[in-house]
mmCIF file with all atom_site columns, C-alpha atoms in Angstrom:
data_model
loop_
_atom_site.group_PDB
_atom_site.id
_atom_site.type_symbol
_atom_site.label_atom_id
_atom_site.label_alt_id
_atom_site.label_comp_id
_atom_site.label_asym_id
_atom_site.label_entity_id
_atom_site.label_seq_id
_atom_site.pdbx_PDB_ins_code
_atom_site.Cartn_x
_atom_site.Cartn_y
_atom_site.Cartn_z
_atom_site.occupancy
_atom_site.B_iso_or_equiv
_atom_site.pdbx_formal_charge
_atom_site.auth_seq_id
_atom_site.auth_comp_id
_atom_site.auth_asym_id
_atom_site.auth_atom_id
_atom_site.pdbx_PDB_model_num
ATOM 1   C CA . MET A 1 1   ? -0.007 0.027   -0.196  1.00 0.00 ? 1   MET A CA 1
ATOM 2   C CA . TYR A 1 2   ? 1.184  3.272   -0.715  1.00 0.00 ? 2   TYR A CA 1
ATOM 3   C CA . GLU A 1 3   ? 1.023  5.894   1.567   1.00 0.00 ? 3   GLU A CA 1
ATOM 4   C CA . VAL A 1 4   ? 0.666  9.844   0.281   1.00 0.00 ? 4   VAL A CA 1
ATOM 5   C CA . GLU A 1 5   ? 2.082  12.543  2.193   1.00 0.00 ? 5   GLU A CA 1
ATOM 6   C CA . CYS A 1 6   ? 1.182  16.228  1.759   1.00 0.00 ? 6   CYS A CA 1
ATOM 7   C CA . GLN A 1 7   ? 2.883  18.769  3.571   1.00 0.00 ? 7   GLN A CA 1
ATOM 8   C CA . SER A 1 8   ? 0.224  21.135  3.877   1.00 0.00 ? 8   SER A CA 1
ATOM 9   C CA . ILE A 1 9   ? -2.415 22.425  6.600   1.00 0.00 ? 9   ILE A CA 1
ATOM 10  C CA . GLU A 1 10  ? -5.342 21.238  5.061   1.00 0.00 ? 10  GLU A CA 1
ATOM 11  C CA . PRO A 1 11  ? -4.169 18.391  2.304   1.00 0.00 ? 11  PRO A CA 1
ATOM 12  C CA . GLU A 1 12  ? -7.497 17.281  1.587   1.00 0.00 ? 12  GLU A CA 1
ATOM 13  C CA . ARG A 1 13  ? -8.189 20.756  -0.253  1.00 0.00 ? 13  ARG A CA 1
ATOM 14  C CA . ILE A 1 14  ? -4.963 20.183  -2.228  1.00 0.00 ? 14  ILE A CA 1
ATOM 15  C CA . LYS A 1 15  ? -5.647 19.968  -5.706  1.00 0.00 ? 15  LYS A CA 1
ATOM 16  C CA . PHE A 1 16  ? -2.541 18.027  -6.660  1.00 0.00 ? 16  PHE A CA 1
ATOM 17  C CA . LYS A 1 17  ? -3.177 15.876  -3.908  1.00 0.00 ? 17  LYS A CA 1
ATOM 18  C CA . GLY A 1 18  ? -6.670 15.238  -5.290  1.00 0.00 ? 18  GLY A CA 1
ATOM 19  C CA . MET A 1 19  ? -5.390 14.222  -8.603  1.00 0.00 ? 19  MET A CA 1
ATOM 20  C CA . ILE A 1 20  ? -2.864 11.795  -7.466  1.00 0.00 ? 20  ILE A CA 1
ATOM 21  C CA . GLU A 1 21  ? -5.643 10.181  -5.200  1.00 0.00 ? 21  GLU A CA 1
ATOM 22  C CA . GLU A 1 22  ? -7.938 10.116  -8.139  1.00 0.00 ? 22  GLU A CA 1
ATOM 23  C CA . TYR A 1 23  ? -4.869 8.383   -10.534 1.00 0.00 ? 23  TYR A CA 1
ATOM 24  C CA . PHE A 1 24  ? -4.747 6.176   -7.547  1.00 0.00 ? 24  PHE A CA 1
ATOM 25  C CA . LYS A 1 25  ? -8.750 5.197   -7.367  1.00 0.00 ? 25  LYS A CA 1
ATOM 26  C CA . GLU A 1 26  ? -8.948 4.856   -11.528 1.00 0.00 ? 26  GLU A CA 1
ATOM 27  C CA . ASN A 1 27  ? -5.910 2.521   -11.261 1.00 0.00 ? 27  ASN A CA 1
ATOM 28  C CA . GLY A 1 28  ? -6.871 0.234   -8.267  1.00 0.00 ? 28  GLY A CA 1
ATOM 29  C CA . ILE A 1 29  ? -3.845 1.257   -5.938  1.00 0.00 ? 29  ILE A CA 1
ATOM 30  C CA . GLU A 1 30  ? -4.762 0.802   -2.581  1.00 0.00 ? 30  GLU A CA 1
ATOM 31  C CA . TYR A 1 31  ? -3.580 4.358   -0.450  1.00 0.00 ? 31  TYR A CA 1
ATOM 32  C CA . SER A 1 32  ? -3.871 5.806   2.726   1.00 0.00 ? 32  SER A CA 1
ATOM 33  C CA . ASP A 1 33  ? -2.756 9.038   4.241   1.00 0.00 ? 33  ASP A CA 1
ATOM 34  C CA . SER A 1 34  ? 0.753  9.189   5.462   1.00 0.00 ? 34  SER A CA 1
ATOM 35  C CA . VAL A 1 35  ? 0.318  9.110   9.628   1.00 0.00 ? 35  VAL A CA 1
ATOM 36  C CA . ILE A 1 36  ? 4.515  8.755   10.182  1.00 0.00 ? 36  ILE A CA 1
ATOM 37  C CA . SER A 1 37  ? 7.100  11.773  9.437   1.00 0.00 ? 37  SER A CA 1
ATOM 38  C CA . LYS A 1 38  ? 9.615  11.289  7.109   1.00 0.00 ? 38  LYS A CA 1
ATOM 39  C CA . PHE A 1 39  ? 11.995 12.178  10.277  1.00 0.00 ? 39  PHE A CA 1
ATOM 40  C CA . ALA A 1 40  ? 10.198 9.391   12.119  1.00 0.00 ? 40  ALA A CA 1
ATOM 41  C CA . ASN A 1 41  ? 11.170 6.855   8.902   1.00 0.00 ? 41  ASN A CA 1
ATOM 42  C CA . PHE A 1 42  ? 14.376 8.326   9.221   1.00 0.00 ? 42  PHE A CA 1
ATOM 43  C CA . ARG A 1 43  ? 15.008 7.324   12.922  1.00 0.00 ? 43  ARG A CA 1
ATOM 44  C CA . VAL A 1 44  ? 13.767 3.900   12.519  1.00 0.00 ? 44  VAL A CA 1
ATOM 45  C CA . GLY A 1 45  ? 15.706 3.313   9.599   1.00 0.00 ? 45  GLY A CA 1
ATOM 46  C CA . LYS A 1 46  ? 12.616 2.337   7.541   1.00 0.00 ? 46  LYS A CA 1
ATOM 47  C CA . LEU A 1 47  ? 11.723 3.312   3.841   1.00 0.00 ? 47  LEU A CA 1
ATOM 48  C CA . PRO A 1 48  ? 8.318  2.176   3.113   1.00 0.00 ? 48  PRO A CA 1
ATOM 49  C CA . SER A 1 49  ? 6.263  2.590   -0.227  1.00 0.00 ? 49  SER A CA 1
ATOM 50  C CA . TRP A 1 50  ? 5.217  6.057   -0.261  1.00 0.00 ? 50  TRP A CA 1
ATOM 51  C CA . LEU A 1 51  ? 4.391  8.942   -2.177  1.00 0.00 ? 51  LEU A CA 1
ATOM 52  C CA . CYS A 1 52  ? 5.602  12.075  -1.057  1.00 0.00 ? 52  CYS A CA 1
ATOM 53  C CA . VAL A 1 53  ? 3.696  15.081  -2.718  1.00 0.00 ? 53  VAL A CA 1
ATOM 54  C CA . TRP A 1 54  ? 6.088  17.510  -1.376  1.00 0.00 ? 54  TRP A CA 1
ATOM 55  C CA . MET A 1 55  ? 5.183  21.109  -0.706  1.00 0.00 ? 55  MET A CA 1
ATOM 56  C CA . CYS A 1 56  ? 2.236  20.522  -2.917  1.00 0.00 ? 56  CYS A CA 1
ATOM 57  C CA . LYS A 1 57  ? 0.686  23.476  -1.927  1.00 0.00 ? 57  LYS A CA 1
ATOM 58  C CA . ASN A 1 58  ? 1.408  25.178  -5.100  1.00 0.00 ? 58  ASN A CA 1
ATOM 59  C CA . ASP A 1 59  ? 1.260  23.231  -8.280  1.00 0.00 ? 59  ASP A CA 1
ATOM 60  C CA . GLU A 1 60  ? 3.464  25.547  -10.593 1.00 0.00 ? 60  GLU A CA 1
ATOM 61  C CA . GLU A 1 61  ? 6.293  24.799  -8.681  1.00 0.00 ? 61  GLU A CA 1
ATOM 62  C CA . VAL A 1 62  ? 5.648  21.095  -9.097  1.00 0.00 ? 62  VAL A CA 1
ATOM 63  C CA . VAL A 1 63  ? 5.161  21.550  -12.734 1.00 0.00 ? 63  VAL A CA 1
ATOM 64  C CA . ALA A 1 64  ? 8.143  23.844  -12.717 1.00 0.00 ? 64  ALA A CA 1
ATOM 65  C CA . VAL A 1 65  ? 10.406 21.151  -11.641 1.00 0.00 ? 65  VAL A CA 1
ATOM 66  C CA . ILE A 1 66  ? 9.030  18.629  -13.529 1.00 0.00 ? 66  ILE A CA 1
ATOM 67  C CA . ALA A 1 67  ? 9.694  21.391  -16.390 1.00 0.00 ? 67  ALA A CA 1
ATOM 68  C CA . HIS A 1 68  ? 13.157 21.012  -15.395 1.00 0.00 ? 68  HIS A CA 1
ATOM 69  C CA . GLU A 1 69  ? 13.631 17.460  -15.078 1.00 0.00 ? 69  GLU A CA 1
ATOM 70  C CA . LEU A 1 70  ? 12.180 17.201  -18.824 1.00 0.00 ? 70  LEU A CA 1
ATOM 71  C CA . GLY A 1 71  ? 14.802 19.973  -19.845 1.00 0.00 ? 71  GLY A CA 1
ATOM 72  C CA . HIS A 1 72  ? 17.518 17.538  -19.142 1.00 0.00 ? 72  HIS A CA 1
ATOM 73  C CA . TRP A 1 73  ? 15.569 14.856  -21.380 1.00 0.00 ? 73  TRP A CA 1
ATOM 74  C CA . LYS A 1 74  ? 15.257 17.414  -23.911 1.00 0.00 ? 74  LYS A CA 1
ATOM 75  C CA . LEU A 1 75  ? 18.883 18.369  -24.132 1.00 0.00 ? 75  LEU A CA 1
ATOM 76  C CA . ASN A 1 76  ? 19.963 14.820  -24.266 1.00 0.00 ? 76  ASN A CA 1
ATOM 77  C CA . HIS A 1 77  ? 21.553 15.136  -20.720 1.00 0.00 ? 77  HIS A CA 1
ATOM 78  C CA . THR A 1 78  ? 20.726 11.608  -20.153 1.00 0.00 ? 78  THR A CA 1
ATOM 79  C CA . MET A 1 79  ? 22.355 10.290  -22.841 1.00 0.00 ? 79  MET A CA 1
ATOM 80  C CA . PHE A 1 80  ? 25.469 11.899  -22.581 1.00 0.00 ? 80  PHE A CA 1
ATOM 81  C CA . SER A 1 81  ? 26.022 11.149  -18.623 1.00 0.00 ? 81  SER A CA 1
ATOM 82  C CA . PHE A 1 82  ? 25.126 7.187   -19.907 1.00 0.00 ? 82  PHE A CA 1
ATOM 83  C CA . ILE A 1 83  ? 27.807 7.617   -22.568 1.00 0.00 ? 83  ILE A CA 1
ATOM 84  C CA . ALA A 1 84  ? 30.166 9.398   -20.498 1.00 0.00 ? 84  ALA A CA 1
ATOM 85  C CA . VAL A 1 85  ? 29.446 6.561   -17.875 1.00 0.00 ? 85  VAL A CA 1
ATOM 86  C CA . GLN A 1 86  ? 30.168 3.739   -20.359 1.00 0.00 ? 86  GLN A CA 1
ATOM 87  C CA . ILE A 1 87  ? 33.421 5.537   -21.909 1.00 0.00 ? 87  ILE A CA 1
ATOM 88  C CA . LEU A 1 88  ? 34.946 5.751   -18.291 1.00 0.00 ? 88  LEU A CA 1
ATOM 89  C CA . THR A 1 89  ? 33.958 2.164   -17.540 1.00 0.00 ? 89  THR A CA 1
ATOM 90  C CA . LEU A 1 90  ? 35.774 0.701   -20.823 1.00 0.00 ? 90  LEU A CA 1
ATOM 91  C CA . LEU A 1 91  ? 38.708 3.004   -19.601 1.00 0.00 ? 91  LEU A CA 1
ATOM 92  C CA . GLN A 1 92  ? 38.934 1.733   -16.271 1.00 0.00 ? 92  GLN A CA 1
ATOM 93  C CA . PHE A 1 93  ? 38.743 -1.864  -17.709 1.00 0.00 ? 93  PHE A CA 1
ATOM 94  C CA . GLY A 1 94  ? 41.389 -1.001  -19.893 1.00 0.00 ? 94  GLY A CA 1
ATOM 95  C CA . GLY A 1 95  ? 43.598 0.528   -17.453 1.00 0.00 ? 95  GLY A CA 1
ATOM 96  C CA . TYR A 1 96  ? 43.263 -2.171  -15.249 1.00 0.00 ? 96  TYR A CA 1
ATOM 97  C CA . THR A 1 97  ? 44.126 -4.567  -18.073 1.00 0.00 ? 97  THR A CA 1
ATOM 98  C CA . LEU A 1 98  ? 47.550 -2.554  -18.483 1.00 0.00 ? 98  LEU A CA 1
ATOM 99  C CA . VAL A 1 99  ? 48.226 -2.758  -14.412 1.00 0.00 ? 99  VAL A CA 1
ATOM 100 C CA . ARG A 1 100 ? 47.754 -6.473  -14.527 1.00 0.00 ? 100 ARG A CA 1
ATOM 101 C CA . ASN A 1 101 ? 49.695 -7.577  -17.407 1.00 0.00 ? 101 ASN A CA 1
ATOM 102 C CA . SER A 1 102 ? 52.638 -4.920  -16.441 1.00 0.00 ? 102 SER A CA 1
ATOM 103 C CA . LYS A 1 103 ? 55.612 -7.455  -14.967 1.00 0.00 ? 103 LYS A CA 1
ATOM 104 C CA . ASP A 1 104 ? 57.905 -4.512  -14.110 1.00 0.00 ? 104 ASP A CA 1
ATOM 105 C CA . LEU A 1 105 ? 55.304 -2.665  -12.133 1.00 0.00 ? 105 LEU A CA 1
ATOM 106 C CA . PHE A 1 106 ? 54.400 -5.820  -9.590  1.00 0.00 ? 106 PHE A CA 1
ATOM 107 C CA . GLN A 1 107 ? 58.351 -6.303  -9.102  1.00 0.00 ? 107 GLN A CA 1
ATOM 108 C CA . SER A 1 108 ? 58.813 -2.577  -8.075  1.00 0.00 ? 108 SER A CA 1
ATOM 109 C CA . PHE A 1 109 ? 56.653 -3.337  -5.576  1.00 0.00 ? 109 PHE A CA 1
ATOM 110 C CA . GLY A 1 110 ? 58.251 -6.649  -4.638  1.00 0.00 ? 110 GLY A CA 1
ATOM 111 C CA . PHE A 1 111 ? 56.209 -9.138  -6.030  1.00 0.00 ? 111 PHE A CA 1
ATOM 112 C CA . ASP A 1 112 ? 57.670 -11.926 -8.438  1.00 0.00 ? 112 ASP A CA 1
ATOM 113 C CA . THR A 1 113 ? 54.085 -13.141 -9.068  1.00 0.00 ? 113 THR A CA 1
ATOM 114 C CA . GLN A 1 114 ? 51.304 -11.338 -10.709 1.00 0.00 ? 114 GLN A CA 1
ATOM 115 C CA . PRO A 1 115 ? 48.370 -11.722 -8.500  1.00 0.00 ? 115 PRO A CA 1
ATOM 116 C CA . VAL A 1 116 ? 44.854 -10.352 -9.357  1.00 0.00 ? 116 VAL A CA 1
ATOM 117 C CA . LEU A 1 117 ? 43.905 -9.059  -6.062  1.00 0.00 ? 117 LEU A CA 1
ATOM 118 C CA . ILE A 1 118 ? 47.293 -7.166  -5.642  1.00 0.00 ? 118 ILE A CA 1
ATOM 119 C CA . GLY A 1 119 ? 46.862 -5.974  -9.185  1.00 0.00 ? 119 GLY A CA 1
ATOM 120 C CA . LEU A 1 120 ? 43.460 -4.227  -8.420  1.00 0.00 ? 120 LEU A CA 1
ATOM 121 C CA . ILE A 1 121 ? 44.766 -2.630  -5.332  1.00 0.00 ? 121 ILE A CA 1
ATOM 122 C CA . LEU A 1 122 ? 47.630 -1.188  -7.589  1.00 0.00 ? 122 LEU A CA 1
ATOM 123 C CA . PHE A 1 123 ? 45.363 0.105   -10.262 1.00 0.00 ? 123 PHE A CA 1
ATOM 124 C CA . GLN A 1 124 ? 43.237 1.946   -7.575  1.00 0.00 ? 124 GLN A CA 1
ATOM 125 C CA . HIS A 1 125 ? 45.689 3.769   -5.910  1.00 0.00 ? 125 HIS A CA 1
ATOM 126 C CA . THR A 1 126 ? 47.148 4.133   -9.418  1.00 0.00 ? 126 THR A CA 1
ATOM 127 C CA . VAL A 1 127 ? 44.479 6.034   -10.659 1.00 0.00 ? 127 VAL A CA 1
ATOM 128 C CA . ILE A 1 128 ? 43.107 7.768   -7.636  1.00 0.00 ? 128 ILE A CA 1
ATOM 129 C CA . PRO A 1 129 ? 44.419 11.228  -8.954  1.00 0.00 ? 129 PRO A CA 1
ATOM 130 C CA . LEU A 1 130 ? 43.076 10.484  -12.119 1.00 0.00 ? 130 LEU A CA 1
ATOM 131 C CA . GLN A 1 131 ? 39.868 9.832   -10.348 1.00 0.00 ? 131 GLN A CA 1
ATOM 132 C CA . HIS A 1 132 ? 39.508 13.711  -8.748  1.00 0.00 ? 132 HIS A CA 1
ATOM 133 C CA . LEU A 1 133 ? 40.476 15.160  -12.073 1.00 0.00 ? 133 LEU A CA 1
ATOM 134 C CA . VAL A 1 134 ? 37.692 13.063  -13.943 1.00 0.00 ? 134 VAL A CA 1
ATOM 135 C CA . SER A 1 135 ? 35.196 13.877  -10.682 1.00 0.00 ? 135 SER A CA 1
ATOM 136 C CA . PHE A 1 136 ? 36.175 17.551  -11.183 1.00 0.00 ? 136 PHE A CA 1
ATOM 137 C CA . LEU A 1 137 ? 35.224 17.592  -14.631 1.00 0.00 ? 137 LEU A CA 1
ATOM 138 C CA . LEU A 1 138 ? 32.076 15.467  -14.423 1.00 0.00 ? 138 LEU A CA 1
ATOM 139 C CA . ASN A 1 139 ? 30.902 18.126  -11.704 1.00 0.00 ? 139 ASN A CA 1
ATOM 140 C CA . LEU A 1 140 ? 31.515 21.306  -14.213 1.00 0.00 ? 140 LEU A CA 1
ATOM 141 C CA . VAL A 1 141 ? 29.739 19.258  -17.152 1.00 0.00 ? 141 VAL A CA 1
ATOM 142 C CA . SER A 1 142 ? 26.591 18.373  -14.663 1.00 0.00 ? 142 SER A CA 1
ATOM 143 C CA . ARG A 1 143 ? 26.697 22.157  -13.045 1.00 0.00 ? 143 ARG A CA 1
ATOM 144 C CA . ALA A 1 144 ? 26.177 23.231  -16.545 1.00 0.00 ? 144 ALA A CA 1
ATOM 145 C CA . PHE A 1 145 ? 23.750 20.907  -17.339 1.00 0.00 ? 145 PHE A CA 1
ATOM 146 C CA . GLU A 1 146 ? 21.792 22.062  -14.355 1.00 0.00 ? 146 GLU A CA 1
ATOM 147 C CA . PHE A 1 147 ? 21.800 25.873  -15.605 1.00 0.00 ? 147 PHE A CA 1
ATOM 148 C CA . GLN A 1 148 ? 20.383 24.912  -19.217 1.00 0.00 ? 148 GLN A CA 1
ATOM 149 C CA . ALA A 1 149 ? 17.669 22.651  -17.427 1.00 0.00 ? 149 ALA A CA 1
ATOM 150 C CA . ASP A 1 150 ? 17.233 25.884  -15.193 1.00 0.00 ? 150 ASP A CA 1
ATOM 151 C CA . ALA A 1 151 ? 17.111 27.797  -18.323 1.00 0.00 ? 151 ALA A CA 1
ATOM 152 C CA . PHE A 1 152 ? 14.569 25.483  -20.400 1.00 0.00 ? 152 PHE A CA 1
ATOM 153 C CA . ALA A 1 153 ? 12.129 25.585  -17.644 1.00 0.00 ? 153 ALA A CA 1
ATOM 154 C CA . LYS A 1 154 ? 12.229 29.420  -17.693 1.00 0.00 ? 154 LYS A CA 1
ATOM 155 C CA . LYS A 1 155 ? 11.781 29.428  -21.107 1.00 0.00 ? 155 LYS A CA 1
ATOM 156 C CA . LEU A 1 156 ? 8.820  27.423  -20.778 1.00 0.00 ? 156 LEU A CA 1
ATOM 157 C CA . GLY A 1 157 ? 7.169  30.290  -18.436 1.00 0.00 ? 157 GLY A CA 1
ATOM 158 C CA . TYR A 1 158 ? 8.153  28.650  -15.406 1.00 0.00 ? 158 TYR A CA 1
ATOM 159 C CA . GLY A 1 159 ? 10.987 31.042  -14.280 1.00 0.00 ? 159 GLY A CA 1
ATOM 160 C CA . ALA A 1 160 ? 9.123  32.398  -11.218 1.00 0.00 ? 160 ALA A CA 1
ATOM 161 C CA . PRO A 1 161 ? 7.721  29.022  -9.723  1.00 0.00 ? 161 PRO A CA 1
ATOM 162 C CA . LEU A 1 162 ? 10.683 27.295  -10.508 1.00 0.00 ? 162 LEU A CA 1
ATOM 163 C CA . ARG A 1 163 ? 12.757 30.222  -8.183  1.00 0.00 ? 163 ARG A CA 1
ATOM 164 C CA . ALA A 1 164 ? 10.308 29.461  -5.100  1.00 0.00 ? 164 ALA A CA 1
ATOM 165 C CA . GLY A 1 165 ? 10.234 25.460  -6.068  1.00 0.00 ? 165 GLY A CA 1
ATOM 166 C CA . LEU A 1 166 ? 14.162 25.538  -5.834  1.00 0.00 ? 166 LEU A CA 1
ATOM 167 C CA . ILE A 1 167 ? 14.124 27.568  -2.427  1.00 0.00 ? 167 ILE A CA 1
ATOM 168 C CA . LYS A 1 168 ? 11.484 25.503  -0.885  1.00 0.00 ? 168 LYS A CA 1
ATOM 169 C CA . LEU A 1 169 ? 13.722 22.457  -1.887  1.00 0.00 ? 169 LEU A CA 1
ATOM 170 C CA . GLN A 1 170 ? 16.999 24.042  -0.773  1.00 0.00 ? 170 GLN A CA 1
ATOM 171 C CA . GLU A 1 171 ? 14.890 24.465  3.076   1.00 0.00 ? 171 GLU A CA 1
ATOM 172 C CA . GLU A 1 172 ? 13.726 21.188  2.646   1.00 0.00 ? 172 GLU A CA 1
ATOM 173 C CA . ASN A 1 173 ? 17.437 19.378  2.212   1.00 0.00 ? 173 ASN A CA 1
ATOM 174 C CA . LEU A 1 174 ? 18.862 21.863  4.833   1.00 0.00 ? 174 LEU A CA 1
ATOM 175 C CA . SER A 1 175 ? 21.959 22.233  2.661   1.00 0.00 ? 175 SER A CA 1
ATOM 176 C CA . ALA A 1 176 ? 24.406 25.668  2.278   1.00 0.00 ? 176 ALA A CA 1
ATOM 177 C CA . MET A 1 177 ? 22.622 27.752  -0.024  1.00 0.00 ? 177 MET A CA 1
ATOM 178 C CA . ASN A 1 178 ? 25.968 29.876  -0.859  1.00 0.00 ? 178 ASN A CA 1
ATOM 179 C CA . THR A 1 179 ? 29.320 28.071  -0.411  1.00 0.00 ? 179 THR A CA 1
ATOM 180 C CA . ASP A 1 180 ? 32.849 29.042  -1.539  1.00 0.00 ? 180 ASP A CA 1
ATOM 181 C CA . PRO A 1 181 ? 33.166 28.723  -5.619  1.00 0.00 ? 181 PRO A CA 1
ATOM 182 C CA . TRP A 1 182 ? 35.976 26.822  -5.592  1.00 0.00 ? 182 TRP A CA 1
ATOM 183 C CA . TYR A 1 183 ? 34.895 24.332  -3.209  1.00 0.00 ? 183 TYR A CA 1
ATOM 184 C CA . SER A 1 184 ? 31.468 23.875  -4.520  1.00 0.00 ? 184 SER A CA 1
ATOM 185 C CA . ALA A 1 185 ? 32.906 23.438  -8.050  1.00 0.00 ? 185 ALA A CA 1
ATOM 186 C CA . TYR A 1 186 ? 34.799 20.385  -7.286  1.00 0.00 ? 186 TYR A CA 1
ATOM 187 C CA . HIS A 1 187 ? 32.398 18.806  -4.507  1.00 0.00 ? 187 HIS A CA 1
ATOM 188 C CA . TYR A 1 188 ? 28.899 19.819  -5.599  1.00 0.00 ? 188 TYR A CA 1
ATOM 189 C CA . SER A 1 189 ? 27.636 18.122  -8.705  1.00 0.00 ? 189 SER A CA 1
ATOM 190 C CA . HIS A 1 190 ? 24.792 20.835  -8.647  1.00 0.00 ? 190 HIS A CA 1
ATOM 191 C CA . PRO A 1 191 ? 25.319 24.501  -8.653  1.00 0.00 ? 191 PRO A CA 1
ATOM 192 C CA . PRO A 1 192 ? 24.388 26.496  -4.882  1.00 0.00 ? 192 PRO A CA 1
ATOM 193 C CA . LEU A 1 193 ? 21.064 27.944  -4.706  1.00 0.00 ? 193 LEU A CA 1
ATOM 194 C CA . VAL A 1 194 ? 22.732 31.681  -5.294  1.00 0.00 ? 194 VAL A CA 1
ATOM 195 C CA . GLU A 1 195 ? 24.131 30.946  -8.335  1.00 0.00 ? 195 GLU A CA 1
ATOM 196 C CA . ARG A 1 196 ? 21.065 28.904  -9.726  1.00 0.00 ? 196 ARG A CA 1
ATOM 197 C CA . LEU A 1 197 ? 18.547 32.228  -8.854  1.00 0.00 ? 197 LEU A CA 1
ATOM 198 C CA . ALA A 1 198 ? 21.250 34.572  -10.334 1.00 0.00 ? 198 ALA A CA 1
ATOM 199 C CA . ALA A 1 199 ? 21.101 32.683  -13.453 1.00 0.00 ? 199 ALA A CA 1
ATOM 200 C CA . ILE A 1 200 ? 17.243 32.404  -13.296 1.00 0.00 ? 200 ILE A CA 1
ATOM 201 C CA . ASP A 1 201 ? 17.191 36.014  -12.977 1.00 0.00 ? 201 ASP A CA 1
ATOM 202 C CA . GLU A 1 202 ? 19.658 37.020  -14.986 1.00 0.00 ? 202 GLU A CA 1
ATOM 203 C CA . PRO A 1 203 ? 17.937 37.172  -18.528 1.00 0.00 ? 203 PRO A CA 1
ATOM 204 C CA . ASP A 1 204 ? 14.924 39.778  -17.007 1.00 0.00 ? 204 ASP A CA 1
ATOM 205 C CA . LYS A 1 205 ? 17.755 41.749  -15.616 1.00 0.00 ? 205 LYS A CA 1
ATOM 206 C CA . LYS A 1 206 ? 18.809 42.084  -19.243 1.00 0.00 ? 206 LYS A CA 1
ATOM 207 C CA . THR A 1 207 ? 15.632 42.803  -20.679 1.00 0.00 ? 207 THR A CA 1
ATOM 208 C CA . ASP A 1 208 ? 15.038 45.929  -18.209 1.00 0.00 ? 208 ASP A CA 1
#
């Protein structure tokens, strides 16, 4: 059974929640109003099959976030990420093969034979510097994709709802809104909230 959670003072009057309930009824899916908070689920370590209609008191914000996700699909971000992961996986297998077959490398560490496990350990330590570089580059690409998806949603006319939705998502996640640019560029796959809001507002400023 699914549990429907709606963070609103009067969830029974929320249009979006009603749409979800109507969908459940039409398709014969059993559901009930959630009686357990997300914090309680976290404390007990349970993740039930539930549908969380997050902050559903504003339908436009929900649609704006969906428009952002559709932007990733429309701009082929998902396909690019999939291809990039496959290429990186092939490179990892190829790199491991080179390390595994390198007698000189094993001998330099005092091994007369070439055990598979030792080869894997040597490969992991060898690629650590490259992993940091690749992770940084992937974060740069991911951040660029987020800006493009935001611009896509704004182009569809959901700039203001997306802005409000991002702020609420940030409040829900309790994450930093304005971090150091260099730190966020290296560690975060998504731009900080302040940068995203500035990018959403930028076209409006240019037209003034």
